[in-house]
Amino acid sequence: MDNIYFFSGQDRLPKTVDRELLGIRGRQAVEFAELGFPILPGFIIDARLASKLESVDIQRDIKKLLDKCALFVDKKIGDPDNPLLLKIVVSSNLAISNYPTLHNFGLVRSVIDGFARWVGNQFAAHEVLFLVRGMLKIEELLAIAENDTTRLPDVQMQLRNVEGELKQEHPARDALSYMNEYAPYLPLGFFDTAEDQLISALRRISRLLSKDEQNDNDTALMVQPMVYGNYGKDSCSGFFFSRNIVTGEKKLQGEFYREKFNEIGAQGQPIEKIGIDHLKQLEQIAWTLEDRFKEIRQVRFTVEKGKLWLIEQRPVEQKSTQADIKLLLDLASRKVVDEAYIVKAIQPPRLNEILHPVIDFASTKELPKYTGGISGAPGAAIGRVFFSTEALLEAHKVALQKNEDARFILVMPATFADDVKAIEVATGVLSCEGGYSAHASVVARQYGKVSVVAPEMKIRGKKATLGDLSFGEGDYITLNVPYYGEPSVYLGKASLIEPDPKESGLLEYIQICKKFVKHFHVRANADSPRDAALASSFGAEGIGLCRTEHMFFHKDRINVFREMILSDTPAERAAALEKLEPMQRDDFYGIFKAMAGKEVTIRLLDAPLHEFLPHNDEELQAFMAYLEKARGKKPSKSELLARIEALAEFNPMLGHRGCRIAVSYPEIYAMQVRAIFEAAYKLREEKIDVRPEIMVPVVMNASEVKLIIFGKKIEGKNYRGIVEIEEELRNQRGLKPLSYRVGTMIELPAAALGAGEIARYAQFFSFGTNDLTQTTLGISRDDFTSFMPDYTLFDLLEGNPFSTLDPRVKELVALAVERGKMTRPDLVCGLCGEHGANPANVRFCMEAGLDYVSCSSYSVPIALLAVAQAELERTAVKG
C-alpha cells in the first residue's frame, strides 16, 4: 500500500519519499537505517494515512510487513513459544508529544506463558500492565476528545489502578489475571488475537489523531519489534555516549545491564566489559554517528540472545565544552569538517567552562545549598571563610607554613583596591553589594577567581547568613557560578574538577581561531608578568590595559607608597618615589619581556590616593612602625590622621584621580614614566622587541593631554612631560630613540566629544567603557543592582549596561573614533573596559572602526572566538 514504508539496516526508503511526512521519530529511525546499523526493522504509516486507518483496510499489508520484521528478529507474532511483540510510536513533527509510550502489542492470552518462560512471570505481568496503561491513556484521550462523559470516569479510574500497580516493586498478580480485569475497558477482543490487537490499537490511535487539534496532518505512526535484554542468556541492555562527555576522550562511556530489561534496579557494568566483538561493533557505530552528525551522540541498545540491536540515538544535552572541542578537533584533523566549521560550532561564552573548575555534583548531594544572587566571575571554588583581607592573608600565611589547606573565600560587603591582594590568593569572593561590574567581580575575573554577589547576605562581625545558610569565620563553603543559570553557595566542601587548557584542547582550538582573526585583535588586561604570560598563552596580541595602581598594594610596597602620599615636603616625596621606581621598573621589565614583540599599554596611576591609605588601626600602626624605621623618628599619629582625613573625598570616582593626580603631583607620573623607559631600554639592550604604550587616564580635554605628554613652562615653573622625561633619560645614557606611543583613555563623555582635539596629541585611544557607562548614564556600577530589578521589570533599560554596551555609550564611542581619525588617520583605537569579552560588544567594536578589544586574561579566548566568528560572517557576506 502507498504511504506505508518498511525500513531496516538493509532496506532504504526511496529518495522520493517526503521525510516531513514521517515525523521526528520516523526520520530518526530512517537515518539510523540508512547508516546500515543493526536497527530494529519496522514500518512507518506516513502522515497522509495515519489519521485515516479506520476507513482503510490495512490488515493484509500489516501482515506482510510483520512477516518481514519476523525474519530479522527470529520471532513471529502470535507464536505461543517465542512471540514477536511490537511498539507503536506516535511520530509527530513536534519536539514534545502528549502521546503515551505504547509497548508490547502482540501480548495476548495465547502467548503469555511462552513469553514468561523467557523473561519470568513477574516481568510478563509487568509488561501486560505497561501495555494496558498505554492503551487506557489512549482511551482516556479519546473520551475527552469525543466528550464521552459516560465512559471517561471508568477509564480514568482504571488508569489510576494500573498506575498504582506499576508503582509497586513487583506486580501483585499474574499476567492473565490483569488481562481479564482490564479487557472490558479496551477495544473488543483486545487480548484474543495478536495481529488483531495491533490493528485495533492502530485504528484507535488513528481515530484519536483525526480529532487532535495539534495534528496538522503531519503525524505519522511507526511500528517496530520489541527486544529484551532479559530474554534468556547472552542478553543485556545498555547505553553509551560516543565519547567521554566530560573529558572528550575518544572512548565509549556508558554501562550495560546483563540479563536486565533496563537500568532500573540493575547493577551496571562499564561498557568496555561487554565483550570484544560487541565493543568493536559499538565503537564503529559511535564514531560513524559522530562523523555523520558532527556531535557527541547517546545510543541505547539491547542485546537479545547474543544479537545486538540499536534502540535509539540522540544528541547529548549534558556534555562539557571540553568534550565538544575535543570532538571538533578530531573531526577537523581527519578532514571530516574544515576549520571554519569548528570555529562556528562553539558559542563564545561556553569557553568559560573550560577556563575554570567545575563542581563534581555527586559530592554536593548532602550539602545545604543556597541558589540565587548575581554571577560575578564564573567557575567553582572551595575554601574557608574570612571576612577581611587582613584575616585572610594571615590565615593564608599560616596555612602555607603548616602545609595545611590554603583555600579561602573572601566574604565582604564589597571590596576595594586594597583587597586585591586577598582576592589574588583566595579561591573566590562572596560579596553582597554591587553586581557583575562590582570591584570584586572585575578583579576576580582578572585573576581567574570565582565571584558571587548575593544581595540577600547579611554579615554581622564574623558571622554571615544567606538564605537558610549560616556560616562563620573558618567554615568551609563552596561557590558554584555557571555561565548559564543561577549561582549557588553550598555549606561545606564539595569536590572540584580542575581545568587543564592544554589537555582540554583549548590552546589548539585558540590557534585555529586565530587563523581567522586578521583585521581586529584581542589584547589582555594584565598587571603582572604572570598575567601577561597567561594572556599570551591564551592568544592575546599584547596588553591593552596594565593598571599600575594594583602594583602598589603588595605588602613590600604599600607602606612606601603611603609614605609618598603623606609626605610633608617634596623632598620626602621624592625619597619615597626613589624607593618605588626600581620596583616599578622590575614590574614593567617582566611584563614587557612576557609580551615581547607585542604592544603593552601601561596606564599611569588612576585610583584616588585615599584608596591607598590605612583603613583601620592595625594598618595605621604598621605604617607608623615603618615610618619610624625609615626616618629614624616616631611619627605623630594625630598628624597622620589629619592628613588622611584631608585626602578623603566625597565622590572619589569624579575626584582627585587619574591625570588630575599628575597635575598636582607630577613627580608620581615622572617616576612611572622613567621606570617604563628604564625597563624598555634594558630589554632592547638584550635584543628583545619592546613596544611600550603609555596611557593617560581620566582626561576631559586636550589641554590635559598636551600638558602631560609635552609639558609646559609657566610663571617660572617647568612641568616636565612624558616626551621630555624620555629624552632626558635617553640622553643621559647615550641611547638611540625607542619607538613608543602615548595615548589616552576615553572614559568621560567630554573626552569622547572632544576626541578630535585630543587626537592632536594622543596617538591612540583606549575606551574605558566601565567609567564611560557610569558617567554617561549617571549610575554607579557598584550600586546599580539595588534598583536594576525595578528597571528590568518596567523595561526602562535594555539589559545590564555594565555587561552589554548601552546605545548612548556606543554612540559616544563611534563618535570619538570618527572625530579622532579625522584628526589623526593612523589613530589606534581599542576598548579595555570589562565589556571587552562580550561577543555583542566585540561585533560593535569591529563595526565602529576600533582595532582591538582588551579583556581579562581568562576572557581572551572568548573574545578571540567572537572575533573569528564575526570575521567569518563578514567574509561570507562579501563572498
mmCIF file of N, CA, C and O in Angstrom, residues 83-143:
data_model
loop_
_atom_site.group_PDB
_atom_site.id
_atom_site.type_symbol
_atom_site.label_atom_id
_atom_site.label_comp_id
_atom_site.label_asym_id
_atom_site.label_seq_id
_atom_site.Cartn_x
_atom_site.Cartn_y
_atom_site.Cartn_z
ATOM 1 N N PRO A 83 7.069 -15.321 21.044
ATOM 2 C CA PRO A 83 6.197 -14.326 20.383
ATOM 3 C C PRO A 83 6.928 -13.031 20.022
ATOM 4 O O PRO A 83 7.786 -12.558 20.756
ATOM 5 N N LEU A 84 6.536 -12.484 18.863
ATOM 6 C CA LEU A 84 7.006 -11.165 18.452
ATOM 7 C C LEU A 84 6.080 -10.115 19.050
ATOM 8 O O LEU A 84 4.877 -10.126 18.802
ATOM 9 N N LEU A 85 6.659 -9.240 19.865
ATOM 10 C CA LEU A 85 5.902 -8.114 20.419
ATOM 11 C C LEU A 85 6.371 -6.835 19.743
ATOM 12 O O LEU A 85 7.514 -6.748 19.266
ATOM 13 N N LEU A 86 5.506 -5.824 19.737
ATOM 14 C CA LEU A 86 5.794 -4.621 18.978
ATOM 15 C C LEU A 86 5.488 -3.364 19.778
ATOM 16 O O LEU A 86 4.708 -3.396 20.733
ATOM 17 N N LYS A 87 6.096 -2.274 19.367
ATOM 18 C CA LYS A 87 5.778 -0.961 19.940
ATOM 19 C C LYS A 87 5.223 -0.062 18.839
ATOM 20 O O LYS A 87 5.567 -0.204 17.661
ATOM 21 N N ILE A 88 4.344 0.825 19.242
ATOM 22 C CA ILE A 88 3.801 1.819 18.323
ATOM 23 C C ILE A 88 4.307 3.188 18.780
ATOM 24 O O ILE A 88 4.169 3.551 19.954
ATOM 25 N N VAL A 89 4.883 3.935 17.865
ATOM 26 C CA VAL A 89 5.404 5.263 18.169
ATOM 27 C C VAL A 89 4.583 6.294 17.404
ATOM 28 O O VAL A 89 4.452 6.207 16.178
ATOM 29 N N VAL A 90 3.987 7.235 18.138
ATOM 30 C CA VAL A 90 3.298 8.352 17.501
ATOM 31 C C VAL A 90 4.374 9.384 17.154
ATOM 32 O O VAL A 90 4.951 10.015 18.032
ATOM 33 N N SER A 91 4.654 9.534 15.861
ATOM 34 C CA SER A 91 5.793 10.332 15.394
ATOM 35 C C SER A 91 5.312 11.640 14.780
ATOM 36 O O SER A 91 5.002 11.721 13.593
ATOM 37 N N SER A 92 5.236 12.656 15.622
ATOM 38 C CA SER A 92 4.805 13.971 15.133
ATOM 39 C C SER A 92 6.030 14.811 14.787
ATOM 40 O O SER A 92 7.169 14.400 15.006
ATOM 41 N N ASN A 93 5.787 15.992 14.263
ATOM 42 C CA ASN A 93 6.874 16.929 13.984
ATOM 43 C C ASN A 93 7.079 17.916 15.126
ATOM 44 O O ASN A 93 7.801 18.895 14.984
ATOM 45 N N LEU A 94 6.427 17.637 16.255
ATOM 46 C CA LEU A 94 6.619 18.453 17.446
ATOM 47 C C LEU A 94 7.643 17.780 18.344
ATOM 48 O O LEU A 94 7.648 16.560 18.489
ATOM 49 N N ALA A 95 8.506 18.592 18.951
ATOM 50 C CA ALA A 95 9.536 18.028 19.834
ATOM 51 C C ALA A 95 8.918 17.392 21.066
ATOM 52 O O ALA A 95 9.445 16.439 21.627
ATOM 53 N N ILE A 96 7.775 17.921 21.529
ATOM 54 C CA ILE A 96 7.095 17.397 22.719
ATOM 55 C C ILE A 96 5.756 16.810 22.294
ATOM 56 O O ILE A 96 4.974 17.473 21.604
ATOM 57 N N SER A 97 5.513 15.579 22.680
ATOM 58 C CA SER A 97 4.273 14.912 22.305
ATOM 59 C C SER A 97 3.452 14.605 23.545
ATOM 60 O O SER A 97 3.998 14.280 24.608
ATOM 61 N N ASN A 98 2.127 14.685 23.424
ATOM 62 C CA ASN A 98 1.240 14.361 24.543
ATOM 63 C C ASN A 98 0.827 12.896 24.539
ATOM 64 O O ASN A 98 0.011 12.484 25.352
ATOM 65 N N TYR A 99 1.410 12.124 23.621
ATOM 66 C CA TYR A 99 1.001 10.724 23.495
ATOM 67 C C TYR A 99 1.841 9.834 24.407
ATOM 68 O O TYR A 99 3.030 10.089 24.615
ATOM 69 N N PRO A 100 1.241 8.784 24.947
ATOM 70 C CA PRO A 100 1.957 7.911 25.878
ATOM 71 C C PRO A 100 2.907 6.953 25.155
ATOM 72 O O PRO A 100 2.854 6.812 23.931
ATOM 73 N N THR A 101 3.776 6.307 25.935
ATOM 74 C CA THR A 101 4.628 5.250 25.403
ATOM 75 C C THR A 101 3.768 4.004 25.209
ATOM 76 O O THR A 101 3.050 3.584 26.121
ATOM 77 N N LEU A 102 3.857 3.411 24.027
ATOM 78 C CA LEU A 102 2.969 2.296 23.659
ATOM 79 C C LEU A 102 3.819 1.086 23.285
ATOM 80 O O LEU A 102 4.374 1.016 22.180
ATOM 81 N N HIS A 103 3.912 0.142 24.216
ATOM 82 C CA HIS A 103 4.773 -1.035 24.040
ATOM 83 C C HIS A 103 3.974 -2.333 24.201
ATOM 84 O O HIS A 103 2.883 -2.346 24.768
ATOM 85 N N ASN A 104 4.579 -3.433 23.681
ATOM 86 C CA ASN A 104 4.155 -4.816 23.963
ATOM 87 C C ASN A 104 2.885 -5.253 23.237
ATOM 88 O O ASN A 104 2.166 -6.142 23.707
ATOM 89 N N PHE A 105 2.604 -4.682 22.077
ATOM 90 C CA PHE A 105 1.464 -5.164 21.295
ATOM 91 C C PHE A 105 1.798 -6.543 20.727
ATOM 92 O O PHE A 105 2.924 -6.784 20.273
ATOM 93 N N GLY A 106 0.807 -7.437 20.778
ATOM 94 C CA GLY A 106 1.022 -8.847 20.445
ATOM 95 C C GLY A 106 1.032 -9.711 21.686
ATOM 96 O O GLY A 106 1.079 -10.937 21.622
ATOM 97 N N LEU A 107 0.969 -9.045 22.851
ATOM 98 C CA LEU A 107 0.934 -9.770 24.127
ATOM 99 C C LEU A 107 -0.522 -10.112 24.431
ATOM 100 O O LEU A 107 -1.283 -9.301 24.948
ATOM 101 N N VAL A 108 -0.908 -11.352 24.056
ATOM 102 C CA VAL A 108 -2.290 -11.809 24.251
ATOM 103 C C VAL A 108 -2.272 -13.085 25.089
ATOM 104 O O VAL A 108 -1.214 -13.603 25.439
ATOM 105 N N ARG A 109 -3.459 -13.603 25.378
ATOM 106 C CA ARG A 109 -3.557 -14.743 26.299
ATOM 107 C C ARG A 109 -2.782 -15.964 25.800
ATOM 108 O O ARG A 109 -2.147 -16.677 26.581
ATOM 109 N N SER A 110 -2.794 -16.190 24.514
ATOM 110 C CA SER A 110 -2.188 -17.415 23.983
ATOM 111 C C SER A 110 -0.667 -17.412 24.019
ATOM 112 O O SER A 110 -0.048 -18.460 23.866
ATOM 113 N N VAL A 111 -0.041 -16.241 24.184
ATOM 114 C CA VAL A 111 1.427 -16.191 24.151
ATOM 115 C C VAL A 111 2.035 -15.900 25.509
ATOM 116 O O VAL A 111 3.258 -15.923 25.649
ATOM 117 N N ILE A 112 1.214 -15.648 26.502
ATOM 118 C CA ILE A 112 1.763 -15.165 27.768
ATOM 119 C C ILE A 112 2.660 -16.188 28.439
ATOM 120 O O ILE A 112 3.703 -15.853 28.996
ATOM 121 N N ASP A 113 2.279 -17.463 28.363
ATOM 122 C CA ASP A 113 3.123 -18.494 29.003
ATOM 123 C C ASP A 113 4.476 -18.599 28.310
ATOM 124 O O ASP A 113 5.520 -18.705 28.962
ATOM 125 N N GLY A 114 4.457 -18.570 26.974
ATOM 126 C CA GLY A 114 5.720 -18.654 26.240
ATOM 127 C C GLY A 114 6.613 -17.463 26.517
ATOM 128 O O GLY A 114 7.834 -17.588 26.693
ATOM 129 N N PHE A 115 6.018 -16.268 26.569
ATOM 130 C CA PHE A 115 6.794 -15.063 26.872
ATOM 131 C C PHE A 115 7.380 -15.135 28.279
ATOM 132 O O PHE A 115 8.551 -14.800 28.497
ATOM 133 N N ALA A 116 6.582 -15.604 29.227
ATOM 134 C CA ALA A 116 7.039 -15.687 30.623
ATOM 135 C C ALA A 116 8.186 -16.661 30.789
ATOM 136 O O ALA A 116 9.031 -16.487 31.676
ATOM 137 N N ARG A 117 8.236 -17.727 29.946
ATOM 138 C CA ARG A 117 9.343 -18.678 30.055
ATOM 139 C C ARG A 117 10.685 -18.004 29.739
ATOM 140 O O ARG A 117 11.719 -18.412 30.240
ATOM 141 N N TRP A 118 10.658 -16.955 28.924
ATOM 142 C CA TRP A 118 11.877 -16.234 28.589
ATOM 143 C C TRP A 118 12.237 -15.174 29.632
ATOM 144 O O TRP A 118 13.407 -14.992 29.958
ATOM 145 N N VAL A 119 11.223 -14.477 30.139
ATOM 146 C CA VAL A 119 11.506 -13.289 30.954
ATOM 147 C C VAL A 119 11.077 -13.424 32.409
ATOM 148 O O VAL A 119 11.381 -12.553 33.232
ATOM 149 N N GLY A 120 10.327 -14.454 32.743
ATOM 150 C CA GLY A 120 9.848 -14.615 34.111
ATOM 151 C C GLY A 120 8.418 -14.125 34.262
ATOM 152 O O GLY A 120 7.968 -13.219 33.545
ATOM 153 N N ASN A 121 7.700 -14.712 35.205
ATOM 154 C CA ASN A 121 6.280 -14.398 35.378
ATOM 155 C C ASN A 121 6.045 -12.949 35.828
ATOM 156 O O ASN A 121 5.111 -12.287 35.359
ATOM 157 N N GLN A 122 6.867 -12.482 36.757
ATOM 158 C CA GLN A 122 6.668 -11.110 37.246
ATOM 159 C C GLN A 122 6.875 -10.077 36.145
ATOM 160 O O GLN A 122 6.098 -9.119 36.002
ATOM 161 N N PHE A 123 7.934 -10.254 35.345
ATOM 162 C CA PHE A 123 8.189 -9.304 34.271
ATOM 163 C C PHE A 123 7.069 -9.362 33.231
ATOM 164 O O PHE A 123 6.635 -8.333 32.704
ATOM 165 N N ALA A 124 6.582 -10.577 32.944
ATOM 166 C CA ALA A 124 5.486 -10.726 31.991
ATOM 167 C C ALA A 124 4.250 -9.970 32.471
ATOM 168 O O ALA A 124 3.580 -9.274 31.698
ATOM 169 N N ALA A 125 3.963 -10.091 33.770
ATOM 170 C CA ALA A 125 2.806 -9.375 34.329
ATOM 171 C C ALA A 125 3.016 -7.865 34.242
ATOM 172 O O ALA A 125 2.095 -7.103 33.923
ATOM 173 N N HIS A 126 4.241 -7.431 34.504
ATOM 174 C CA HIS A 126 4.563 -6.003 34.425
ATOM 175 C C HIS A 126 4.350 -5.485 33.005
ATOM 176 O O HIS A 126 3.790 -4.389 32.795
ATOM 177 N N GLU A 127 4.763 -6.246 31.991
ATOM 178 C CA GLU A 127 4.628 -5.795 30.615
ATOM 179 C C GLU A 127 3.170 -5.730 30.184
ATOM 180 O O GLU A 127 2.793 -4.876 29.377
ATOM 181 N N VAL A 128 2.345 -6.615 30.723
ATOM 182 C CA VAL A 128 0.905 -6.523 30.455
ATOM 183 C C VAL A 128 0.363 -5.211 31.020
ATOM 184 O O VAL A 128 -0.394 -4.489 30.359
ATOM 185 N N LEU A 129 0.744 -4.903 32.249
ATOM 186 C CA LEU A 129 0.290 -3.653 32.862
ATOM 187 C C LEU A 129 0.771 -2.437 32.055
ATOM 188 O O LEU A 129 0.043 -1.456 31.886
ATOM 189 N N PHE A 130 2.001 -2.499 31.560
ATOM 190 C CA PHE A 130 2.536 -1.393 30.772
ATOM 191 C C PHE A 130 1.729 -1.206 29.492
ATOM 192 O O PHE A 130 1.403 -0.080 29.093
ATOM 193 N N LEU A 131 1.407 -2.330 28.840
ATOM 194 C CA LEU A 131 0.574 -2.287 27.637
ATOM 195 C C LEU A 131 -0.800 -1.694 27.948
ATOM 196 O O LEU A 131 -1.307 -0.831 27.227
ATOM 197 N N VAL A 132 -1.396 -2.143 29.043
ATOM 198 C CA VAL A 132 -2.729 -1.675 29.429
ATOM 199 C C VAL A 132 -2.703 -0.178 29.728
ATOM 200 O O VAL A 132 -3.598 0.570 29.309
ATOM 201 N N ARG A 133 -1.697 0.286 30.457
ATOM 202 C CA ARG A 133 -1.623 1.713 30.775
ATOM 203 C C ARG A 133 -1.575 2.573 29.509
ATOM 204 O O ARG A 133 -2.269 3.588 29.394
ATOM 205 N N GLY A 134 -0.747 2.168 28.543
ATOM 206 C CA GLY A 134 -0.652 2.932 27.305
ATOM 207 C C GLY A 134 -1.976 3.018 26.579
ATOM 208 O O GLY A 134 -2.396 4.086 26.127
ATOM 209 N N MET A 135 -2.675 1.890 26.497
ATOM 210 C CA MET A 135 -3.951 1.888 25.774
ATOM 211 C C MET A 135 -5.048 2.606 26.551
ATOM 212 O O MET A 135 -5.909 3.262 25.963
ATOM 213 N N LEU A 136 -5.045 2.477 27.872
ATOM 214 C CA LEU A 136 -6.034 3.214 28.663
ATOM 215 C C LEU A 136 -5.838 4.719 28.506
ATOM 216 O O LEU A 136 -6.811 5.487 28.500
ATOM 217 N N LYS A 137 -4.579 5.137 28.387
ATOM 218 C CA LYS A 137 -4.319 6.564 28.173
ATOM 219 C C LYS A 137 -4.894 7.010 26.828
ATOM 220 O O LYS A 137 -5.471 8.098 26.717
ATOM 221 N N ILE A 138 -4.754 6.166 25.808
ATOM 222 C CA ILE A 138 -5.351 6.481 24.508
ATOM 223 C C ILE A 138 -6.870 6.583 24.640
ATOM 224 O O ILE A 138 -7.509 7.505 24.104
ATOM 225 N N GLU A 139 -7.466 5.632 25.378
ATOM 226 C CA GLU A 139 -8.928 5.644 25.560
ATOM 227 C C GLU A 139 -9.369 6.881 26.338
ATOM 228 O O GLU A 139 -10.408 7.475 26.055
ATOM 229 N N GLU A 140 -8.582 7.289 27.301
ATOM 230 C CA GLU A 140 -8.912 8.499 28.054
ATOM 231 C C GLU A 140 -8.884 9.723 27.137
ATOM 232 O O GLU A 140 -9.817 10.545 27.145
ATOM 233 N N LEU A 141 -7.846 9.847 26.334
ATOM 234 C CA LEU A 141 -7.741 10.987 25.417
ATOM 235 C C LEU A 141 -8.873 10.987 24.398
ATOM 236 O O LEU A 141 -9.407 12.045 24.035
ATOM 237 N N LEU A 142 -9.276 9.784 23.955
ATOM 238 C CA LEU A 142 -10.391 9.689 23.012
ATOM 239 C C LEU A 142 -11.701 10.133 23.653
ATOM 240 O O LEU A 142 -12.497 10.869 23.053
ATOM 241 N N ALA A 143 -11.929 9.664 24.883
ATOM 242 C CA ALA A 143 -13.162 10.045 25.583
ATOM 243 C C ALA A 143 -13.232 11.550 25.791
ATOM 244 O O ALA A 143 -14.299 12.162 25.666
#
